[in-house]
Amino acid sequence: MATHQLVLVLDFGSQYTQLIARRVRENRVYCEVHPFDLPVEEIRRRAPIGLILSGGPQSVYDPGAPLADPGLFALGLPVLGICYGMQAMAQALGGRVEAAGRREYGRAEVEVAGESVLFAGLGPRETVWMSHGDQVTGPPEGFSVPARTENAAVVALERADRCLFGIQFHPEVSHTVSGGALLRNFLFRACGARGDWGMASYLEEAAAEIRERVAGGRVLCGISGGVDSAVTAALLKRAIGGQLAAVFVDTGLLRQGERLQVEQSLTAGLGIPVITADAGADFLGALAGIEDPEAKRKTIGRVFIEVFEREAAKLAGVRFLAQGTLYPDVIESTSVKGPSAVIKSHHNVGGLPERLGFELVEPLRWLFKDEVRQLGRELGLPEEFIGRHPFPGPGLAVRILGEVTAERVALLQRADAIFLEELREAGQYEKTSQAFVVLLPVKSVGVMGDFRTYEHVAALRAVETHDFMTADWSPLPHELLGRVANRIVNEVRGINRVVYDVTSKPPATIEWE
């Protein structure tokens, strides 16, 4: 990636750290995320055009809290501190940070006054998104204060002569109305970015890195049925050609008709020879009696590896295992780049056993879903495949609350197919980011004809999101919801009640498990 300008994001533990990098890349500036304690000499060696210090969940005064190396501010690089990053910068440069008299979470109105590089072109009042318990009460020497709120006298710091900036709010989230403009001011006014990086560049450079890493070794790529693993396979095919062995695992937990669609898209569309492993019995057998969602994910991860090992034993020279892991999978599973909180494990991350004999290749690990789709288009995957809604690696197992059985999988497949079909017919499929049906572990009383029924309850879930880190529930037309519910109850014997999930993320996750 050295042919392009580079911005480094130093992670102090925010759940939104990679979202900052995504916003930077949207401006065609290449960006990498690294731990907050990346050595100053390593930063100098990488020669970035600017640094961004992320937010974080702690106080700068907490024992063991991540602190900013004062040497960062002597590199002569533009630096932007966001929320905790601003507090860490202020403390490192001699400013004063204290517990806020009144914590601020959510939307706030910021008053902008005076000359400012960061706020150039913005209005005198801006709506921003706050999330902090501490605040800067005394700016470091030489810093101006271009913004404030009713609750905080210091909401932004700026020292233009050294290109050092800090903001208490989060410009990376969509709730900060002018957040994109503020970040562009930092990138193009302060850092002198050219904006010359794009997904085509990423494709060629990622392919070159894969070729260098795997050399002459053979790579086994696991195809789960989703867009992520398909793009991974297509990228590997571009990079190493015949060294790729693609194994599509039919877990028995796929959407209706998905096996045929995946095989046709990859084999006929891209010329990738796909070996299909019919492993439904393995997965359903291993999941028998398991109800806990974490146990399901880890079980599925274990069986995936067992299937890969079994298929790899039939192939000569396999040294690497490739997976379509994305950053949202990583950040919700473990603290990879900083002390962020663990929400749930992902089968690609938490399910890998120590006995795995392959080296892991995850070329999409730092990309978001929309970036993966862009990459898929560059690779020539058909739009009807690229535009499909995301599908979790563990498949329908995490959309069946409670025990997973063949009967319950069949119920969910039919109900889910009806929901997606009706969404497409109504022109709503492309307007929603992800939609699916969840089978609940409860039954309800109903009446069909003159007979009492006691059958399963299904929940419809549809969300709208830009980045899958946050999401709002989709306000689908009532007529559409009524039609879906009517069809499911009438056509899927075993379900007699349908409900609609109107919870956003946060506080919920998009998937129910």
Short mmCIF file of N, CA and C in Angstrom, two decimals, residues 237-359:
data_model
loop_
_atom_site.label_atom_id
_atom_site.label_comp_id
_atom_site.label_asym_id
_atom_site.label_seq_id
_atom_site.Cartn_x
_atom_site.Cartn_y
_atom_site.Cartn_z
N LYS A 237 -8.66 -16.19 -6.59
CA LYS A 237 -8.55 -16.69 -7.97
C LYS A 237 -7.75 -15.70 -8.82
N ARG A 238 -8.04 -14.39 -8.64
CA ARG A 238 -7.30 -13.37 -9.38
C ARG A 238 -5.82 -13.39 -8.99
N ALA A 239 -5.54 -13.63 -7.71
CA ALA A 239 -4.16 -13.53 -7.22
C ALA A 239 -3.33 -14.76 -7.53
N ILE A 240 -3.90 -15.95 -7.33
CA ILE A 240 -3.06 -17.16 -7.40
C ILE A 240 -3.60 -18.23 -8.35
N GLY A 241 -4.70 -17.97 -9.02
CA GLY A 241 -5.20 -18.89 -10.05
C GLY A 241 -5.39 -20.31 -9.55
N GLY A 242 -4.67 -21.23 -10.16
CA GLY A 242 -4.84 -22.66 -9.89
C GLY A 242 -4.38 -23.11 -8.53
N GLN A 243 -3.76 -22.24 -7.75
CA GLN A 243 -3.36 -22.61 -6.39
C GLN A 243 -4.56 -22.61 -5.44
N LEU A 244 -5.70 -22.11 -5.91
CA LEU A 244 -6.89 -22.02 -5.08
C LEU A 244 -7.72 -23.28 -5.17
N ALA A 245 -8.13 -23.79 -4.02
CA ALA A 245 -9.12 -24.86 -3.94
C ALA A 245 -10.28 -24.31 -3.13
N ALA A 246 -11.44 -24.11 -3.77
CA ALA A 246 -12.61 -23.53 -3.10
C ALA A 246 -13.56 -24.64 -2.67
N VAL A 247 -13.85 -24.69 -1.39
CA VAL A 247 -14.75 -25.70 -0.85
C VAL A 247 -15.99 -25.00 -0.31
N PHE A 248 -17.12 -25.32 -0.91
CA PHE A 248 -18.41 -24.79 -0.46
C PHE A 248 -19.04 -25.81 0.48
N VAL A 249 -19.22 -25.41 1.72
CA VAL A 249 -19.78 -26.31 2.72
C VAL A 249 -21.29 -26.08 2.80
N ASP A 250 -22.03 -27.07 2.35
CA ASP A 250 -23.49 -27.03 2.52
C ASP A 250 -23.77 -27.53 3.93
N THR A 251 -23.97 -26.57 4.82
CA THR A 251 -24.14 -26.88 6.24
C THR A 251 -25.53 -27.42 6.57
N GLY A 252 -26.44 -27.35 5.60
CA GLY A 252 -27.82 -27.66 5.91
C GLY A 252 -28.51 -26.51 6.60
N LEU A 253 -27.80 -25.37 6.72
CA LEU A 253 -28.32 -24.20 7.41
C LEU A 253 -28.38 -22.99 6.48
N LEU A 254 -28.45 -23.25 5.17
CA LEU A 254 -28.46 -22.18 4.17
C LEU A 254 -29.88 -21.72 3.89
N ARG A 255 -29.98 -20.57 3.21
CA ARG A 255 -31.29 -20.11 2.75
C ARG A 255 -31.79 -21.01 1.62
N GLN A 256 -33.07 -20.98 1.38
CA GLN A 256 -33.69 -21.82 0.36
C GLN A 256 -33.09 -21.51 -1.01
N GLY A 257 -32.63 -22.54 -1.72
CA GLY A 257 -32.07 -22.39 -3.06
C GLY A 257 -30.68 -21.80 -3.12
N GLU A 258 -30.05 -21.62 -1.97
CA GLU A 258 -28.76 -20.92 -1.95
C GLU A 258 -27.62 -21.75 -2.52
N ARG A 259 -27.65 -23.03 -2.29
CA ARG A 259 -26.56 -23.87 -2.79
C ARG A 259 -26.41 -23.74 -4.30
N LEU A 260 -27.51 -23.85 -5.03
CA LEU A 260 -27.46 -23.76 -6.49
C LEU A 260 -26.99 -22.38 -6.94
N GLN A 261 -27.48 -21.33 -6.27
CA GLN A 261 -27.10 -19.97 -6.66
C GLN A 261 -25.60 -19.73 -6.48
N VAL A 262 -25.04 -20.20 -5.37
CA VAL A 262 -23.61 -20.01 -5.11
C VAL A 262 -22.79 -20.78 -6.13
N GLU A 263 -23.14 -22.02 -6.37
CA GLU A 263 -22.38 -22.83 -7.32
C GLU A 263 -22.40 -22.22 -8.71
N GLN A 264 -23.56 -21.74 -9.14
CA GLN A 264 -23.66 -21.15 -10.47
C GLN A 264 -22.87 -19.84 -10.57
N SER A 265 -22.95 -19.00 -9.55
CA SER A 265 -22.27 -17.70 -9.58
C SER A 265 -20.76 -17.86 -9.64
N LEU A 266 -20.22 -18.80 -8.88
CA LEU A 266 -18.77 -18.95 -8.81
C LEU A 266 -18.22 -19.80 -9.95
N THR A 267 -18.85 -20.93 -10.20
CA THR A 267 -18.31 -21.84 -11.22
C THR A 267 -18.60 -21.33 -12.62
N ALA A 268 -19.89 -21.08 -12.91
CA ALA A 268 -20.24 -20.63 -14.26
C ALA A 268 -19.85 -19.18 -14.49
N GLY A 269 -20.02 -18.35 -13.47
CA GLY A 269 -19.77 -16.92 -13.65
C GLY A 269 -18.31 -16.54 -13.65
N LEU A 270 -17.51 -17.13 -12.74
CA LEU A 270 -16.11 -16.72 -12.59
C LEU A 270 -15.11 -17.82 -12.91
N GLY A 271 -15.59 -18.98 -13.22
CA GLY A 271 -14.67 -20.06 -13.55
C GLY A 271 -13.90 -20.59 -12.36
N ILE A 272 -14.45 -20.45 -11.17
CA ILE A 272 -13.79 -20.98 -9.98
C ILE A 272 -14.32 -22.39 -9.73
N PRO A 273 -13.47 -23.40 -9.82
CA PRO A 273 -13.94 -24.76 -9.54
C PRO A 273 -14.27 -24.93 -8.06
N VAL A 274 -15.52 -25.24 -7.78
CA VAL A 274 -15.98 -25.34 -6.40
C VAL A 274 -16.24 -26.80 -6.04
N ILE A 275 -15.64 -27.23 -4.96
CA ILE A 275 -15.91 -28.56 -4.40
C ILE A 275 -17.00 -28.39 -3.35
N THR A 276 -18.14 -29.04 -3.54
CA THR A 276 -19.23 -28.92 -2.57
C THR A 276 -19.19 -30.08 -1.60
N ALA A 277 -19.11 -29.73 -0.31
CA ALA A 277 -19.13 -30.75 0.74
C ALA A 277 -20.52 -30.76 1.36
N ASP A 278 -21.24 -31.86 1.20
CA ASP A 278 -22.60 -31.98 1.72
C ASP A 278 -22.49 -32.41 3.19
N ALA A 279 -22.49 -31.40 4.08
CA ALA A 279 -22.18 -31.66 5.48
C ALA A 279 -23.34 -31.35 6.42
N GLY A 280 -24.56 -31.28 5.90
CA GLY A 280 -25.70 -30.95 6.74
C GLY A 280 -25.86 -31.87 7.92
N ALA A 281 -25.66 -33.16 7.71
CA ALA A 281 -25.82 -34.11 8.81
C ALA A 281 -24.79 -33.87 9.91
N ASP A 282 -23.56 -33.48 9.51
CA ASP A 282 -22.51 -33.20 10.50
C ASP A 282 -22.92 -32.04 11.41
N PHE A 283 -23.39 -30.95 10.79
CA PHE A 283 -23.72 -29.77 11.58
C PHE A 283 -24.94 -29.99 12.45
N LEU A 284 -26.00 -30.56 11.87
CA LEU A 284 -27.21 -30.78 12.67
C LEU A 284 -26.94 -31.76 13.80
N GLY A 285 -26.12 -32.76 13.55
CA GLY A 285 -25.78 -33.70 14.61
C GLY A 285 -25.01 -33.04 15.74
N ALA A 286 -24.05 -32.19 15.39
CA ALA A 286 -23.25 -31.51 16.41
C ALA A 286 -24.06 -30.50 17.19
N LEU A 287 -25.09 -29.91 16.58
CA LEU A 287 -25.90 -28.88 17.23
C LEU A 287 -27.03 -29.46 18.08
N ALA A 288 -27.27 -30.74 18.00
CA ALA A 288 -28.38 -31.35 18.73
C ALA A 288 -28.27 -31.06 20.22
N GLY A 289 -29.35 -30.55 20.78
CA GLY A 289 -29.41 -30.28 22.21
C GLY A 289 -28.78 -28.97 22.65
N ILE A 290 -28.15 -28.22 21.74
CA ILE A 290 -27.48 -26.96 22.10
C ILE A 290 -28.44 -25.79 21.89
N GLU A 291 -28.60 -24.95 22.90
CA GLU A 291 -29.48 -23.80 22.82
C GLU A 291 -28.73 -22.47 22.97
N ASP A 292 -27.63 -22.47 23.71
CA ASP A 292 -26.88 -21.23 23.95
C ASP A 292 -26.26 -20.72 22.66
N PRO A 293 -26.46 -19.44 22.30
CA PRO A 293 -25.96 -18.91 21.03
C PRO A 293 -24.43 -18.96 20.91
N GLU A 294 -23.72 -18.69 22.00
CA GLU A 294 -22.25 -18.77 21.93
C GLU A 294 -21.80 -20.20 21.68
N ALA A 295 -22.48 -21.16 22.33
CA ALA A 295 -22.13 -22.56 22.11
C ALA A 295 -22.43 -22.96 20.66
N LYS A 296 -23.52 -22.44 20.10
CA LYS A 296 -23.83 -22.73 18.70
C LYS A 296 -22.71 -22.25 17.79
N ARG A 297 -22.29 -20.99 17.98
CA ARG A 297 -21.27 -20.41 17.11
C ARG A 297 -19.96 -21.20 17.20
N LYS A 298 -19.57 -21.52 18.40
CA LYS A 298 -18.31 -22.25 18.56
C LYS A 298 -18.41 -23.66 18.01
N THR A 299 -19.56 -24.28 18.16
CA THR A 299 -19.77 -25.62 17.59
C THR A 299 -19.70 -25.58 16.08
N ILE A 300 -20.35 -24.59 15.49
CA ILE A 300 -20.33 -24.46 14.03
C ILE A 300 -18.92 -24.18 13.55
N GLY A 301 -18.18 -23.32 14.26
CA GLY A 301 -16.79 -23.06 13.90
C GLY A 301 -15.96 -24.33 13.94
N ARG A 302 -16.17 -25.14 14.97
CA ARG A 302 -15.41 -26.39 15.08
C ARG A 302 -15.73 -27.34 13.94
N VAL A 303 -17.01 -27.49 13.62
CA VAL A 303 -17.38 -28.42 12.55
C VAL A 303 -16.90 -27.90 11.19
N PHE A 304 -16.94 -26.58 10.98
CA PHE A 304 -16.39 -26.02 9.75
C PHE A 304 -14.95 -26.48 9.57
N ILE A 305 -14.16 -26.35 10.63
CA ILE A 305 -12.75 -26.72 10.54
C ILE A 305 -12.61 -28.21 10.29
N GLU A 306 -13.43 -29.01 10.93
CA GLU A 306 -13.36 -30.46 10.71
C GLU A 306 -13.66 -30.80 9.26
N VAL A 307 -14.65 -30.11 8.68
CA VAL A 307 -14.98 -30.35 7.28
C VAL A 307 -13.84 -29.89 6.38
N PHE A 308 -13.27 -28.72 6.68
CA PHE A 308 -12.12 -28.24 5.90
C PHE A 308 -10.97 -29.22 5.96
N GLU A 309 -10.70 -29.71 7.15
CA GLU A 309 -9.60 -30.67 7.31
C GLU A 309 -9.86 -31.93 6.50
N ARG A 310 -11.11 -32.39 6.53
CA ARG A 310 -11.46 -33.59 5.79
C ARG A 310 -11.29 -33.38 4.29
N GLU A 311 -11.74 -32.21 3.80
CA GLU A 311 -11.60 -31.93 2.38
C GLU A 311 -10.15 -31.67 2.00
N ALA A 312 -9.41 -31.02 2.90
CA ALA A 312 -8.01 -30.72 2.61
C ALA A 312 -7.18 -32.00 2.51
N ALA A 313 -7.59 -33.00 3.26
CA ALA A 313 -6.85 -34.27 3.22
C ALA A 313 -6.92 -34.91 1.83
N LYS A 314 -7.91 -34.51 1.05
CA LYS A 314 -8.06 -35.05 -0.30
C LYS A 314 -7.24 -34.27 -1.32
N LEU A 315 -6.67 -33.14 -0.87
CA LEU A 315 -5.95 -32.25 -1.76
C LEU A 315 -4.47 -32.21 -1.38
N ALA A 316 -3.62 -32.10 -2.35
CA ALA A 316 -2.18 -32.08 -2.09
C ALA A 316 -1.69 -30.64 -1.98
N GLY A 317 -0.78 -30.39 -1.04
CA GLY A 317 -0.08 -29.12 -0.96
C GLY A 317 -0.82 -27.98 -0.32
N VAL A 318 -1.94 -28.25 0.39
CA VAL A 318 -2.68 -27.16 1.02
C VAL A 318 -1.94 -26.71 2.28
N ARG A 319 -1.62 -25.41 2.33
CA ARG A 319 -0.93 -24.84 3.49
C ARG A 319 -1.74 -23.73 4.17
N PHE A 320 -2.70 -23.16 3.44
CA PHE A 320 -3.41 -21.99 3.94
C PHE A 320 -4.92 -22.21 3.92
N LEU A 321 -5.59 -21.62 4.90
CA LEU A 321 -7.04 -21.60 4.95
C LEU A 321 -7.49 -20.15 4.80
N ALA A 322 -8.33 -19.85 3.81
CA ALA A 322 -8.81 -18.50 3.58
C ALA A 322 -10.25 -18.36 4.06
N GLN A 323 -10.55 -17.25 4.70
CA GLN A 323 -11.89 -16.97 5.20
C GLN A 323 -12.30 -15.55 4.84
N GLY A 324 -13.62 -15.35 4.74
CA GLY A 324 -14.15 -14.03 4.39
C GLY A 324 -14.49 -13.19 5.60
N THR A 325 -13.63 -13.19 6.60
CA THR A 325 -13.88 -12.42 7.82
C THR A 325 -13.83 -10.92 7.53
N LEU A 326 -14.82 -10.17 8.02
CA LEU A 326 -14.85 -8.72 7.90
C LEU A 326 -14.62 -8.06 9.26
N TYR A 327 -14.37 -6.76 9.23
CA TYR A 327 -14.10 -6.08 10.49
C TYR A 327 -15.25 -6.13 11.48
N PRO A 328 -16.53 -5.97 11.08
CA PRO A 328 -17.59 -6.09 12.09
C PRO A 328 -17.56 -7.44 12.81
N ASP A 329 -17.14 -8.52 12.11
CA ASP A 329 -16.99 -9.81 12.77
C ASP A 329 -15.92 -9.73 13.84
N VAL A 330 -14.83 -9.06 13.50
CA VAL A 330 -13.68 -9.00 14.40
C VAL A 330 -13.97 -8.14 15.62
N ILE A 331 -14.51 -6.95 15.39
CA ILE A 331 -14.68 -6.00 16.49
C ILE A 331 -15.73 -6.48 17.48
N GLU A 332 -16.72 -7.29 17.03
CA GLU A 332 -17.73 -7.81 17.95
C GLU A 332 -17.28 -9.10 18.61
N SER A 333 -16.11 -9.61 18.23
CA SER A 333 -15.64 -10.88 18.77
C SER A 333 -14.54 -10.71 19.79
N THR A 334 -13.64 -9.79 19.53
CA THR A 334 -12.48 -9.66 20.41
C THR A 334 -11.82 -8.32 20.18
N SER A 335 -11.04 -7.91 21.15
CA SER A 335 -10.31 -6.66 21.03
C SER A 335 -9.04 -6.91 20.24
N VAL A 336 -9.07 -6.60 18.95
CA VAL A 336 -7.95 -6.90 18.08
C VAL A 336 -6.95 -5.77 18.04
N LYS A 337 -7.44 -4.56 17.94
CA LYS A 337 -6.56 -3.41 17.80
C LYS A 337 -6.57 -2.50 19.02
N GLY A 338 -7.29 -2.86 20.04
CA GLY A 338 -7.35 -2.00 21.21
C GLY A 338 -8.28 -2.61 22.24
N PRO A 339 -8.48 -1.94 23.38
CA PRO A 339 -9.24 -2.53 24.48
C PRO A 339 -10.74 -2.35 24.34
N SER A 340 -11.30 -2.63 23.16
CA SER A 340 -12.74 -2.50 22.98
C SER A 340 -13.47 -3.66 23.60
N ALA A 341 -14.74 -3.46 23.92
CA ALA A 341 -15.52 -4.46 24.64
C ALA A 341 -15.95 -5.59 23.73
N VAL A 342 -15.98 -6.81 24.28
CA VAL A 342 -16.42 -7.98 23.53
C VAL A 342 -17.93 -8.08 23.58
N ILE A 343 -18.59 -8.21 22.43
CA ILE A 343 -20.05 -8.33 22.36
C ILE A 343 -20.46 -9.78 22.12
N LYS A 344 -19.89 -10.40 21.08
CA LYS A 344 -20.19 -11.80 20.80
C LYS A 344 -19.05 -12.37 19.98
N SER A 345 -18.93 -13.68 20.00
CA SER A 345 -17.90 -14.31 19.19
C SER A 345 -18.44 -14.52 17.78
N HIS A 346 -17.53 -14.64 16.83
CA HIS A 346 -17.91 -14.95 15.46
C HIS A 346 -17.26 -16.27 15.12
N HIS A 347 -17.94 -17.10 14.35
CA HIS A 347 -17.40 -18.44 14.12
C HIS A 347 -16.06 -18.38 13.40
N ASN A 348 -15.83 -17.35 12.59
CA ASN A 348 -14.55 -17.25 11.89
C ASN A 348 -13.44 -16.85 12.84
N VAL A 349 -13.78 -16.27 13.98
CA VAL A 349 -12.77 -15.77 14.89
C VAL A 349 -12.64 -16.65 16.12
N GLY A 350 -13.77 -16.88 16.79
CA GLY A 350 -13.72 -17.59 18.05
C GLY A 350 -13.75 -19.10 17.93
N GLY A 351 -14.06 -19.64 16.77
CA GLY A 351 -14.23 -21.08 16.65
C GLY A 351 -13.02 -21.83 16.15
N LEU A 352 -11.93 -21.14 15.86
CA LEU A 352 -10.77 -21.82 15.30
C LEU A 352 -10.04 -22.60 16.39
N PRO A 353 -9.91 -23.91 16.24
CA PRO A 353 -9.22 -24.69 17.26
C PRO A 353 -7.70 -24.55 17.13
N GLU A 354 -7.02 -24.75 18.22
CA GLU A 354 -5.56 -24.61 18.22
C GLU A 354 -4.89 -25.63 17.32
N ARG A 355 -5.58 -26.73 17.08
CA ARG A 355 -4.95 -27.78 16.28
C ARG A 355 -4.94 -27.48 14.78
N LEU A 356 -5.55 -26.32 14.39
CA LEU A 356 -5.61 -25.98 12.98
C LEU A 356 -4.21 -26.02 12.36
N GLY A 357 -4.06 -26.83 11.34
CA GLY A 357 -2.74 -27.01 10.73
C GLY A 357 -2.44 -26.06 9.61
N PHE A 358 -3.34 -25.16 9.27
CA PHE A 358 -3.14 -24.22 8.16
C PHE A 358 -2.79 -22.83 8.71
N GLU A 359 -2.15 -22.06 7.87
CA GLU A 359 -1.99 -20.64 8.16
C GLU A 359 -3.24 -19.92 7.65
#
